JSON list of C-alpha atoms and ligand atoms in Angstrom, two decimals:
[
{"chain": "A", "resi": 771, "resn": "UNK", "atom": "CA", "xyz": [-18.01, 6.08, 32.07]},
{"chain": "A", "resi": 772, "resn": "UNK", "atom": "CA", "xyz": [-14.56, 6.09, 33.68]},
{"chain": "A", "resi": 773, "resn": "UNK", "atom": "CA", "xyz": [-12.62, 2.79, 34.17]},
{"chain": "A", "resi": 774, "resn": "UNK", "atom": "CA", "xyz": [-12.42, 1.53, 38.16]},
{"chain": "A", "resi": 775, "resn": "UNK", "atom": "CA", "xyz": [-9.06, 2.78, 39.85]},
{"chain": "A", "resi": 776, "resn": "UNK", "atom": "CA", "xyz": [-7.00, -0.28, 39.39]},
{"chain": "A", "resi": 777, "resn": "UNK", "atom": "CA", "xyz": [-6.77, -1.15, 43.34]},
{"chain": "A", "resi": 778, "resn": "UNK", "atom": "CA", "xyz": [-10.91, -1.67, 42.96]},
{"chain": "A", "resi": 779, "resn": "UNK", "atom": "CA", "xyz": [-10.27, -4.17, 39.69]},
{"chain": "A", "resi": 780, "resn": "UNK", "atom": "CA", "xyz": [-8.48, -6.35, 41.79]},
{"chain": "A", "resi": 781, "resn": "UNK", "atom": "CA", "xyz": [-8.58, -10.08, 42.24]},
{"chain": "A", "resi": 782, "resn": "UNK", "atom": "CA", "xyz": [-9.99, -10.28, 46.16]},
{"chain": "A", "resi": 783, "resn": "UNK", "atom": "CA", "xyz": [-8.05, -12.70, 48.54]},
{"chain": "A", "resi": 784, "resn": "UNK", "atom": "CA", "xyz": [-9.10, -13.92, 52.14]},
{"chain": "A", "resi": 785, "resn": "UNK", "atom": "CA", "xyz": [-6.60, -15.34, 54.31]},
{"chain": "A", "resi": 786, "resn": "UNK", "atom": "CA", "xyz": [-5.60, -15.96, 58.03]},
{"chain": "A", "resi": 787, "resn": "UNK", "atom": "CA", "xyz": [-5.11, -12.68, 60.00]},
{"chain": "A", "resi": 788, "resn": "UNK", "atom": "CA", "xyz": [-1.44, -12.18, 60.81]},
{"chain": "A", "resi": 789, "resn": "UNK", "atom": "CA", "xyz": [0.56, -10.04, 63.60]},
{"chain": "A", "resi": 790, "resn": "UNK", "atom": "CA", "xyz": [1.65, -8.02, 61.09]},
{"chain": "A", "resi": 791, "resn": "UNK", "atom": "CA", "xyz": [-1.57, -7.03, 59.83]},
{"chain": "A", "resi": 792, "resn": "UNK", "atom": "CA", "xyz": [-2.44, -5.24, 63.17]},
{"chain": "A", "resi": 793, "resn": "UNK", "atom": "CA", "xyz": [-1.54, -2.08, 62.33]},
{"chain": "A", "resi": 794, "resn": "UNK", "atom": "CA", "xyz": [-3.30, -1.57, 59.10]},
{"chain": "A", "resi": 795, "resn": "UNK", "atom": "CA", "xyz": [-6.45, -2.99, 60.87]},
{"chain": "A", "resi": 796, "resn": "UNK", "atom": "CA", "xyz": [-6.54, -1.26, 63.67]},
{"chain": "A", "resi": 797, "resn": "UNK", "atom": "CA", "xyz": [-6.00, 1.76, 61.52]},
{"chain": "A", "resi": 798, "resn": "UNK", "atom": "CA", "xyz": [-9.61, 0.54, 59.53]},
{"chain": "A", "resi": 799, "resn": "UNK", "atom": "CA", "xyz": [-10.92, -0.38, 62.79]},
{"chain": "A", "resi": 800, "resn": "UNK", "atom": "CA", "xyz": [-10.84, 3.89, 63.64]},
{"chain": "A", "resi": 801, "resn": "UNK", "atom": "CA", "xyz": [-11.92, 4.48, 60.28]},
{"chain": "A", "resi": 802, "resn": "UNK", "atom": "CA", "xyz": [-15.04, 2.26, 60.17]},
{"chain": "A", "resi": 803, "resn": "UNK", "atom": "CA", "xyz": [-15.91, 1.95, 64.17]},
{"chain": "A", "resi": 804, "resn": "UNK", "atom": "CA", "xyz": [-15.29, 6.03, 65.15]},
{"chain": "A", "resi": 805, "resn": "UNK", "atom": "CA", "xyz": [-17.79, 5.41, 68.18]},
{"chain": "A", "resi": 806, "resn": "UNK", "atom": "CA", "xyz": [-15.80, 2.17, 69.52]},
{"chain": "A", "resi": 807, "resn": "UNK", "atom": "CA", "xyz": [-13.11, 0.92, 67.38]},
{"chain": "A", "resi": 808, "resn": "UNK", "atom": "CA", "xyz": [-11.30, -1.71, 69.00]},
{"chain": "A", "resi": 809, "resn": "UNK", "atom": "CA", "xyz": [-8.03, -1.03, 70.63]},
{"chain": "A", "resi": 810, "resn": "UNK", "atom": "CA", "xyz": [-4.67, -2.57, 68.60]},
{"chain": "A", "resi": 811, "resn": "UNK", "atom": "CA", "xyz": [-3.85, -4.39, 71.76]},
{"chain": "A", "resi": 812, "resn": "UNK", "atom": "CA", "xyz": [-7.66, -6.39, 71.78]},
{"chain": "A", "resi": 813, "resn": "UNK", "atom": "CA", "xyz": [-6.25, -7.55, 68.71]},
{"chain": "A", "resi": 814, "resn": "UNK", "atom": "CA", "xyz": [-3.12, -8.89, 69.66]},
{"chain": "A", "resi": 815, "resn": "UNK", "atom": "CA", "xyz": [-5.19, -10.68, 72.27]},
{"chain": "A", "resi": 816, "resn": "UNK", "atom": "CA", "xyz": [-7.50, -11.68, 69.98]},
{"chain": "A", "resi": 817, "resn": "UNK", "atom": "CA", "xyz": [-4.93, -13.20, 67.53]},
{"chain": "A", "resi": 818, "resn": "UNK", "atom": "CA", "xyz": [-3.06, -14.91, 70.57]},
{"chain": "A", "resi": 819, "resn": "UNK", "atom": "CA", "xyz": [-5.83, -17.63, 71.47]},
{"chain": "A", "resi": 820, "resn": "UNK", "atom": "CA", "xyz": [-6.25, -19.76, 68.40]},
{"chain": "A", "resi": 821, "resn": "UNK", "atom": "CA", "xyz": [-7.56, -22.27, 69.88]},
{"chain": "A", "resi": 822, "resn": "UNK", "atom": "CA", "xyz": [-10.72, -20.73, 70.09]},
{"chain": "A", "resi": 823, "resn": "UNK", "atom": "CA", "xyz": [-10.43, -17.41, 67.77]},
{"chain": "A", "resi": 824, "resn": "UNK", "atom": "CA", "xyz": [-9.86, -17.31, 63.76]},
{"chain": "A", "resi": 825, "resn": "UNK", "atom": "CA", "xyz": [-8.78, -13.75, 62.31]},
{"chain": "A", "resi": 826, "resn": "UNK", "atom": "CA", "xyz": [-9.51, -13.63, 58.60]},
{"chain": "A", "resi": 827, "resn": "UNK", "atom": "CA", "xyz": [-8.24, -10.49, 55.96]},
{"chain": "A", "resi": 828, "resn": "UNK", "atom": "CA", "xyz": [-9.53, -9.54, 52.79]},
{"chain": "A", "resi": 829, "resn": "UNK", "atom": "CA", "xyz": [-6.91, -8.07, 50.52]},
{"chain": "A", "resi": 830, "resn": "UNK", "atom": "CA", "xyz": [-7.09, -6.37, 47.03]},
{"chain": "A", "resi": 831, "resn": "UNK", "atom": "CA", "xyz": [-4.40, -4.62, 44.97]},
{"chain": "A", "resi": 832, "resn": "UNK", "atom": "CA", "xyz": [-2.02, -5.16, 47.99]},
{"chain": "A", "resi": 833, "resn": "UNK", "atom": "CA", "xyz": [-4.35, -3.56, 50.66]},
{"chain": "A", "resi": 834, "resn": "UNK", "atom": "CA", "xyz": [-6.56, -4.86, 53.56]},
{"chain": "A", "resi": 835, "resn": "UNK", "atom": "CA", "xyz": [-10.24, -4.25, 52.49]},
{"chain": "A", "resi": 836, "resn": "UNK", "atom": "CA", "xyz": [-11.58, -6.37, 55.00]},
{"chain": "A", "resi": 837, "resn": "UNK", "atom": "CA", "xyz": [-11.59, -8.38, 57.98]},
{"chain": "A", "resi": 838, "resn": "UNK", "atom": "CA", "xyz": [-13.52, -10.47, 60.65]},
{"chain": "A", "resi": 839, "resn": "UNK", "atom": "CA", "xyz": [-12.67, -12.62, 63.81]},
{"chain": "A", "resi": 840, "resn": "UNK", "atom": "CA", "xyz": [-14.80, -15.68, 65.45]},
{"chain": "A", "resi": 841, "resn": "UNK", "atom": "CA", "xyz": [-14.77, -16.57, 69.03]},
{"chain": "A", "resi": 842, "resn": "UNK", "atom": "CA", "xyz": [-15.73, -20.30, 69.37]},
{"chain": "A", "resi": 843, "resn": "UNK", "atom": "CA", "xyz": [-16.35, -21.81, 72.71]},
{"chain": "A", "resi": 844, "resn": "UNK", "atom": "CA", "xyz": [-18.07, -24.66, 72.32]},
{"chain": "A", "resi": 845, "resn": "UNK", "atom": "CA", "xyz": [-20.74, -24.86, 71.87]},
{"chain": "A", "resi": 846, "resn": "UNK", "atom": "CA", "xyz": [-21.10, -21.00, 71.41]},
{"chain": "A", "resi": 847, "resn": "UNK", "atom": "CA", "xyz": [-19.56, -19.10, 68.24]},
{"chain": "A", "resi": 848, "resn": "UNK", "atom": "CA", "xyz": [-19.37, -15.24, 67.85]},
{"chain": "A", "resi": 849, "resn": "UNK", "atom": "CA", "xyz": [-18.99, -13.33, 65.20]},
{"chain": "A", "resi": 850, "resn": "UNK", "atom": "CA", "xyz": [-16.27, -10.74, 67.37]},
{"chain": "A", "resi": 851, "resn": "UNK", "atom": "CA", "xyz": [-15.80, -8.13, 64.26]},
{"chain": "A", "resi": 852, "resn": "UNK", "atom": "CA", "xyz": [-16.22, -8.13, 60.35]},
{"chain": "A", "resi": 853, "resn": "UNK", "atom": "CA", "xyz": [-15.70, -4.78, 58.29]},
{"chain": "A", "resi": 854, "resn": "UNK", "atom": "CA", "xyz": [-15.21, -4.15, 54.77]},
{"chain": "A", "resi": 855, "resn": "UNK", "atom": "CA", "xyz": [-13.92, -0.41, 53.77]},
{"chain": "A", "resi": 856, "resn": "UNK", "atom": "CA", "xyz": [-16.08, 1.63, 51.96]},
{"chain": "A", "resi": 857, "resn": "UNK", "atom": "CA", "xyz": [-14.87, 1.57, 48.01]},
{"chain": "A", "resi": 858, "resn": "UNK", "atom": "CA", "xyz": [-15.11, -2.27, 48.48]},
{"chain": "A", "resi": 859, "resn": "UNK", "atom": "CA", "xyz": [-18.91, -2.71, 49.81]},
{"chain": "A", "resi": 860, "resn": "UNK", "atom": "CA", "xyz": [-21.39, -4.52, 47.65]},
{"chain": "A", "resi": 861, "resn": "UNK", "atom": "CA", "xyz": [-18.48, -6.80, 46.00]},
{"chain": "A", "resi": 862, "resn": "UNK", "atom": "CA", "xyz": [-19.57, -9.55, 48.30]},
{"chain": "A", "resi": 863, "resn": "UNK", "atom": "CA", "xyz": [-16.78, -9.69, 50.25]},
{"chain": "A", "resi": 864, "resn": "UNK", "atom": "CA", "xyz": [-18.46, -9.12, 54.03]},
{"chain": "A", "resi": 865, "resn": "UNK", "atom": "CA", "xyz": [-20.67, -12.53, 52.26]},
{"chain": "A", "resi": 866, "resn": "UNK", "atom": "CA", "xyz": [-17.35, -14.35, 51.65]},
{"chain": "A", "resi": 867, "resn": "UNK", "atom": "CA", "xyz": [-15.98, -13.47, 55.56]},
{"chain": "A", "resi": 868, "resn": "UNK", "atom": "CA", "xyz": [-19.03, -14.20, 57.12]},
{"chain": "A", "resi": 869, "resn": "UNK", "atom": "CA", "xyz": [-19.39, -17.72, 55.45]},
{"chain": "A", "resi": 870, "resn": "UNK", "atom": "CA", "xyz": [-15.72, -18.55, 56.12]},
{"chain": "A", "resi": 871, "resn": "UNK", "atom": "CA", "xyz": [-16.38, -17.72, 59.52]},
{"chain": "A", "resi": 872, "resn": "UNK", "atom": "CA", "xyz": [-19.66, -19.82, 59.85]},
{"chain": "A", "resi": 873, "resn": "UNK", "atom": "CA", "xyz": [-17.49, -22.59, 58.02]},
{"chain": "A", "resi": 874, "resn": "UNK", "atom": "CA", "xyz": [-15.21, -22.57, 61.09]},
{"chain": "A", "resi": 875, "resn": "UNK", "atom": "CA", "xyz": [-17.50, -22.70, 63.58]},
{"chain": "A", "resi": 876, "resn": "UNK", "atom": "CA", "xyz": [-19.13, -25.36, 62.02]},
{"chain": "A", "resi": 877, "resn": "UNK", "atom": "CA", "xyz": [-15.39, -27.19, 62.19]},
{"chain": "A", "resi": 878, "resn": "UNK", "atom": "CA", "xyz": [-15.35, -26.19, 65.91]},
{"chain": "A", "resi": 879, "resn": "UNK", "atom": "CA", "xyz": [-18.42, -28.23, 66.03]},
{"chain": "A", "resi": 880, "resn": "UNK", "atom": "CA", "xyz": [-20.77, -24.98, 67.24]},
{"chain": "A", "resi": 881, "resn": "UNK", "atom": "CA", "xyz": [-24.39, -25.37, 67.89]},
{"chain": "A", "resi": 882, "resn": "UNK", "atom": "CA", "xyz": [-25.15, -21.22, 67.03]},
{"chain": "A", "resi": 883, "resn": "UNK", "atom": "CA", "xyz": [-22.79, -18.62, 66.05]},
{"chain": "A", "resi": 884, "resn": "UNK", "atom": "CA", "xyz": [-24.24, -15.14, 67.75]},
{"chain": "A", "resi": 885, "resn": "UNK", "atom": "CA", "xyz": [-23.58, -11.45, 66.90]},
{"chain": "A", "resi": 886, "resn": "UNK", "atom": "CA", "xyz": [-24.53, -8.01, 68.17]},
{"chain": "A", "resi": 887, "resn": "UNK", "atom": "CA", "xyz": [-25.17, -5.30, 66.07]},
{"chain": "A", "resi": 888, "resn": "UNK", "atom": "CA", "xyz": [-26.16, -1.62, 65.65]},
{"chain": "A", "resi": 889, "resn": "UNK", "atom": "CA", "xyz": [-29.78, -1.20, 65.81]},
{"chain": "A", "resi": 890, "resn": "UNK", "atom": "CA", "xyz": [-29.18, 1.37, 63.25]},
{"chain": "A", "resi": 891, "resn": "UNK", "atom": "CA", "xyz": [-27.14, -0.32, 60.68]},
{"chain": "A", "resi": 892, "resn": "UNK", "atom": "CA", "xyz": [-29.49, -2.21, 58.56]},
{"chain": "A", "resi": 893, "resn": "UNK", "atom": "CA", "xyz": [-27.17, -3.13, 55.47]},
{"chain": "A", "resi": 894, "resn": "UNK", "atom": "CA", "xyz": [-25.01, -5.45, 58.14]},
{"chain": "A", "resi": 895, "resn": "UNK", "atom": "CA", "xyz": [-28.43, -6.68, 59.98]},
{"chain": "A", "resi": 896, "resn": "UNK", "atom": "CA", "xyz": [-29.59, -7.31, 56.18]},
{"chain": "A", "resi": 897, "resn": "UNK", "atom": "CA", "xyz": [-26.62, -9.44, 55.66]},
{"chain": "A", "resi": 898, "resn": "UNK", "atom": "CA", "xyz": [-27.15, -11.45, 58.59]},
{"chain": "A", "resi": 899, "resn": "UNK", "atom": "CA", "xyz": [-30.70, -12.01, 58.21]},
{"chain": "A", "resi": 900, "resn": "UNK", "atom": "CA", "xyz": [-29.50, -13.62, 54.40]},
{"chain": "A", "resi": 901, "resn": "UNK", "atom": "CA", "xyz": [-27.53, -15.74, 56.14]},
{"chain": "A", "resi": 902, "resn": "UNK", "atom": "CA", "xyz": [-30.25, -17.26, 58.43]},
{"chain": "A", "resi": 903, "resn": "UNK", "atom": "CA", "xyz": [-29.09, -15.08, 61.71]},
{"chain": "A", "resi": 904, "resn": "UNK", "atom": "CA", "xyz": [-32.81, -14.01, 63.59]},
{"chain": "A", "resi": 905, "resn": "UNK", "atom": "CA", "xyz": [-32.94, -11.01, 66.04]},
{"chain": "A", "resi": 906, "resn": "UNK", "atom": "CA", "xyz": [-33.15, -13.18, 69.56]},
{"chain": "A", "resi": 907, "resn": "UNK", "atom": "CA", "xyz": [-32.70, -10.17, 71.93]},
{"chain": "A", "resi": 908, "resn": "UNK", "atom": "CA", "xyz": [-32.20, -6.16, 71.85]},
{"chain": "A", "resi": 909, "resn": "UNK", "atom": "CA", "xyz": [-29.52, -4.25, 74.73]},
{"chain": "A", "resi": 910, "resn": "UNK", "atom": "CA", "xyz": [-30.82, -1.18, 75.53]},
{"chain": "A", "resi": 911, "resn": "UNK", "atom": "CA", "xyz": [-28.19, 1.99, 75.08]},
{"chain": "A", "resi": 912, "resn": "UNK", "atom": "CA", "xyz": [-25.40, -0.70, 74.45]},
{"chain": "A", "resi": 913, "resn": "UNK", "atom": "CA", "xyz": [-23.00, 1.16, 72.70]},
{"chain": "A", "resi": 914, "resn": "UNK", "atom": "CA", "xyz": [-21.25, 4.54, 73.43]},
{"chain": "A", "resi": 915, "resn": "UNK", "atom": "CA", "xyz": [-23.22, 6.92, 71.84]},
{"chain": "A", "resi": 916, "resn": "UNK", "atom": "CA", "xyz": [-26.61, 5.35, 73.62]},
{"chain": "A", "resi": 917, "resn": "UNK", "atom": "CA", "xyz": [-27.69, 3.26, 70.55]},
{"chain": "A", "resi": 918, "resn": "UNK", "atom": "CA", "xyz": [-29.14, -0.59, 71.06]},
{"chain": "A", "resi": 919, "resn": "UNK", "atom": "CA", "xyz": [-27.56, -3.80, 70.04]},
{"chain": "A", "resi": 920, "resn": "UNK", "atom": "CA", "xyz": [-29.76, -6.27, 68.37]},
{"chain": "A", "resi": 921, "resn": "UNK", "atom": "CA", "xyz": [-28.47, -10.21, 69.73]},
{"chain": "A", "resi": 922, "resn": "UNK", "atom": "CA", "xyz": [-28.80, -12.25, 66.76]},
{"chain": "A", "resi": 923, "resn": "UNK", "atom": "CA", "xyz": [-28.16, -16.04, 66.33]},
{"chain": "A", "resi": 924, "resn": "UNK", "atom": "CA", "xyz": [-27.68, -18.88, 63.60]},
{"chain": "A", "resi": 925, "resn": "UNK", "atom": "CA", "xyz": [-28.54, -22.12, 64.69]},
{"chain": "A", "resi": 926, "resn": "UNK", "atom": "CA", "xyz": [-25.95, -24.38, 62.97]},
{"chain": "A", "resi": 927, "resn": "UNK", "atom": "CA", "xyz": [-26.94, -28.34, 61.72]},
{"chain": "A", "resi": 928, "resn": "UNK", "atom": "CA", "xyz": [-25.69, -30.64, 63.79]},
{"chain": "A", "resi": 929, "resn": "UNK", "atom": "CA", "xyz": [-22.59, -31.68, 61.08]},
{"chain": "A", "resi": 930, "resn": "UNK", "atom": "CA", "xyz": [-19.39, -29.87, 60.78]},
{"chain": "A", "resi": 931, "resn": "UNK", "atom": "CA", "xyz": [-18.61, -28.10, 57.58]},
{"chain": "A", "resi": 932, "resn": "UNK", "atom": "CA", "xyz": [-16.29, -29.79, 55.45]},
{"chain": "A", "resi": 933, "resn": "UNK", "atom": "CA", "xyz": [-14.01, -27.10, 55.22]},
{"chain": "A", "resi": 934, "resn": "UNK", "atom": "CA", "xyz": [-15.39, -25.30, 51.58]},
{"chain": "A", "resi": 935, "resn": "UNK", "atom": "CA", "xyz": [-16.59, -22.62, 53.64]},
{"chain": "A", "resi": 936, "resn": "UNK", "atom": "CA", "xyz": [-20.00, -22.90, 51.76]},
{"chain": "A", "resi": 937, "resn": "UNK", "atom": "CA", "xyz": [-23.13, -23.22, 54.28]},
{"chain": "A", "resi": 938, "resn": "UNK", "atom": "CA", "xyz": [-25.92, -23.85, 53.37]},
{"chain": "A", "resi": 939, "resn": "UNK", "atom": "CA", "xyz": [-27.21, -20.79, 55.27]},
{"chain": "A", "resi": 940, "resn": "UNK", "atom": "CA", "xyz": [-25.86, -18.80, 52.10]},
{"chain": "A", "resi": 941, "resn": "UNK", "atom": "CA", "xyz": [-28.19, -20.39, 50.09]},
{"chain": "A", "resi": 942, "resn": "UNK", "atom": "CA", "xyz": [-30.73, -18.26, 50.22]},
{"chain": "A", "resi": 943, "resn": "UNK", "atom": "CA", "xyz": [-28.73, -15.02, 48.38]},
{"chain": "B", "resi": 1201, "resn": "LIG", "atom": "C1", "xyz": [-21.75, -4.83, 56.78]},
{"chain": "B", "resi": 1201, "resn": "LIG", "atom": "C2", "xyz": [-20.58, -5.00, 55.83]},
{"chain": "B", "resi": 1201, "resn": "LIG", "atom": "C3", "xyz": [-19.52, -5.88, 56.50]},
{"chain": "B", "resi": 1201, "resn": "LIG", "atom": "C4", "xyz": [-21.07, -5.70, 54.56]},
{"chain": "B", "resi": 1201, "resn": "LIG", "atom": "O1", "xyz": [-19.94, -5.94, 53.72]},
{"chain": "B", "resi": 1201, "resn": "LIG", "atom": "P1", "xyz": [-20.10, -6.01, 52.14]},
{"chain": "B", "resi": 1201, "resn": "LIG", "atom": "O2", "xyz": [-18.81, -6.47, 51.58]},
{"chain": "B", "resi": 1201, "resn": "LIG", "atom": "O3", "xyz": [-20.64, -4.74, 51.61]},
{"chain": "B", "resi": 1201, "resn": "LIG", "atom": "O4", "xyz": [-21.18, -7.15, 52.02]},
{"chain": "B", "resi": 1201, "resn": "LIG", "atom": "P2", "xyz": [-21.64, -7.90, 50.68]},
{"chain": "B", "resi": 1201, "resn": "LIG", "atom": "O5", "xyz": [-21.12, -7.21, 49.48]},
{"chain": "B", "resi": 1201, "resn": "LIG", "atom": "O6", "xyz": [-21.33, -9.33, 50.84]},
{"chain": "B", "resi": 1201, "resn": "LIG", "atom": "O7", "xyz": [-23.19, -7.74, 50.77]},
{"chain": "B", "resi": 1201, "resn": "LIG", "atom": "C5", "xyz": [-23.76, -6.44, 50.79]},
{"chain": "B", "resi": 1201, "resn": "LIG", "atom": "C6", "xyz": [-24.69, -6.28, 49.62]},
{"chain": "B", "resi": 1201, "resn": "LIG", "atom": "O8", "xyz": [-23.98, -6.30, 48.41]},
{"chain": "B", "resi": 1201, "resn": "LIG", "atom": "C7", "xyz": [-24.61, -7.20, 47.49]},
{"chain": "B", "resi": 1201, "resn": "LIG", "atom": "N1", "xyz": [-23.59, -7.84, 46.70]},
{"chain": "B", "resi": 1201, "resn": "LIG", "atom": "C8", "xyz": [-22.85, -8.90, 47.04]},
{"chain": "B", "resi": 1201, "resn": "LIG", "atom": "N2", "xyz": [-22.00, -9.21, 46.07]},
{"chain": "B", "resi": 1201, "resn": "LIG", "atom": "C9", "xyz": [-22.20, -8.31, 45.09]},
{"chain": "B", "resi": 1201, "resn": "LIG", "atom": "C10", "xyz": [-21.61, -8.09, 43.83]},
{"chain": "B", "resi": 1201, "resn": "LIG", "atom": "N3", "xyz": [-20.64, -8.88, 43.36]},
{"chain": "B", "resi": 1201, "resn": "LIG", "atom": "N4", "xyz": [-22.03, -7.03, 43.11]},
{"chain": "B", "resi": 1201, "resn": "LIG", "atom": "C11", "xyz": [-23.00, -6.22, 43.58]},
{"chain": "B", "resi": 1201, "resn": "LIG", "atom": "N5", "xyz": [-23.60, -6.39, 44.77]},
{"chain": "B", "resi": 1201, "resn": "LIG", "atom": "C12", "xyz": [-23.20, -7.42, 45.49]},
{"chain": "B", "resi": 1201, "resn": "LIG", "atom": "C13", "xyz": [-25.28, -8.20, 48.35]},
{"chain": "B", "resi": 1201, "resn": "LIG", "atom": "O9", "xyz": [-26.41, -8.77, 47.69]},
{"chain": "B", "resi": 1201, "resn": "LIG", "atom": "C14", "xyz": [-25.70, -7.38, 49.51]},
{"chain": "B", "resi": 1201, "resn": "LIG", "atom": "O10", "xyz": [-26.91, -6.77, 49.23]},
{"chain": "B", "resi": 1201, "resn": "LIG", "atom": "P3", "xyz": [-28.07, -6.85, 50.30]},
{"chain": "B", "resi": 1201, "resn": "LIG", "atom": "O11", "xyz": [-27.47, -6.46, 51.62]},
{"chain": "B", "resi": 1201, "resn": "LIG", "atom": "O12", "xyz": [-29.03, -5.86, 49.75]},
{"chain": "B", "resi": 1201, "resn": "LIG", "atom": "O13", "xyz": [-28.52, -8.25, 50.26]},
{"chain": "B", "resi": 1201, "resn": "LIG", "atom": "C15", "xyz": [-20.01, -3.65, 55.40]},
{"chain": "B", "resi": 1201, "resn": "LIG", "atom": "O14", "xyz": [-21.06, -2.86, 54.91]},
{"chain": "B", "resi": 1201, "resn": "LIG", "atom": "C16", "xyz": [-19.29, -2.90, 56.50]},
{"chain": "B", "resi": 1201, "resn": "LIG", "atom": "O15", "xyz": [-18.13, -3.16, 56.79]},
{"chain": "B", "resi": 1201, "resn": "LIG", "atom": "N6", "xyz": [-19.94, -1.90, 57.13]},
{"chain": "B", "resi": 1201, "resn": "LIG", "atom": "C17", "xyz": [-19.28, -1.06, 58.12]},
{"chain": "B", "resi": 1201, "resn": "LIG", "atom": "C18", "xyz": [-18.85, -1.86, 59.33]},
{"chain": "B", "resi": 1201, "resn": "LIG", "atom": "C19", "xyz": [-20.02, -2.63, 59.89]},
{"chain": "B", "resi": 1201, "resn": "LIG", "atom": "O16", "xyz": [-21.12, -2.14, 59.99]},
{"chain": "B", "resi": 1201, "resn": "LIG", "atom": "N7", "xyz": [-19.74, -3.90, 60.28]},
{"chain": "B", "resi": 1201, "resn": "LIG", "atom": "C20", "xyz": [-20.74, -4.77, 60.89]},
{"chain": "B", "resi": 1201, "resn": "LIG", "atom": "C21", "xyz": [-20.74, -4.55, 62.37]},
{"chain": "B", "resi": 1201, "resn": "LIG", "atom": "S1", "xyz": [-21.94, -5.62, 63.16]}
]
């Protein structure tokens, strides 16, 4: 058996989403979302309100493997993106973004965090559903290429995280 490339050994980080990351996101944002990647400007925007948004990166070996944004209007949260390339999936790293980012809405003192995704992308709708999300609603020919988005929501406890980023939503892995 041949030893990991040394890039896929490494320690993973997650931190706050920083201008200067835009470039190398949006370039995984084509990569990962060919149908309808996100424009570098949306995340500009996106990265300019945070006082209701939080950008988060994963980084290995130097390199963005990952990232994910929350919207949080009270007393609404949505999950806006979270990707993880390829040669990083099944490391548990979309488990570690998604349960910083229910963390923080918990801190913004949300109610439910919602999130659309591909009817036909049932690893990501398999990760929600670990994580307590339920299918609420389904959009008809939502995206581009005609396919539906399943509406799914996570009712949140009344009391804010305490910042550990564990829920107890995660429990159940
Ligand atoms: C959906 C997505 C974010 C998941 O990211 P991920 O890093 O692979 O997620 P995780 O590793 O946390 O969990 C995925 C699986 O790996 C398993 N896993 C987690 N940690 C693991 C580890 N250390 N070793 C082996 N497997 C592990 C989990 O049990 C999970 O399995 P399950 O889905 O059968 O329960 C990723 O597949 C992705 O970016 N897809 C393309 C973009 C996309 O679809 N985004 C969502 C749009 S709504």
């Amino acid at each position: 058996m041949s030893a990991a490339p040394e890039s896929h050994r490494a320690e993973v980080t997650v931190r706050d989403m920083t201008l200067d990351d835009v470039p190398a996101v949006e370039a995984l944002e084509r990569q990962l979302f060919p149908i309808d990647a996100w424009p570098l400007q949306m995340f500009l925007d996106e990265l300019s309100q945070p006082e209701t948004r939080r950008y988060l990166v994963a980084e290995a070996g130097g390199g963005i493997v990952g990232y994910a944004g929350l919207r949080c209007i009270e007393p609404i949260a949505d999950v806006q993106t979270i990707a993880v390339v390829p040669d990083f999936e099944g490391r548990g790293i979309g488990s570690t973004l998604l349960t910083e980012l229910i963390g923080e809405a918990r801190r913004r003192w949300a109610s439910e965090v919602l999130l659309e995704v591909r009817a036909d992308n049932p690893r990501a709708q398999k990760l929600y559903v670990r994580f307590g999300f339920e299918q609420i609603h389904v959009r008809r020919r939502y995206y581009r290429d005609g396919v539906d988005a399943l509406i799914m929501r996570l009712q949140l406890a009344d009391t804010p995280g305490t910042g550990s980023g564990e829920t107890t939503e995660a429990g159940n892995q």
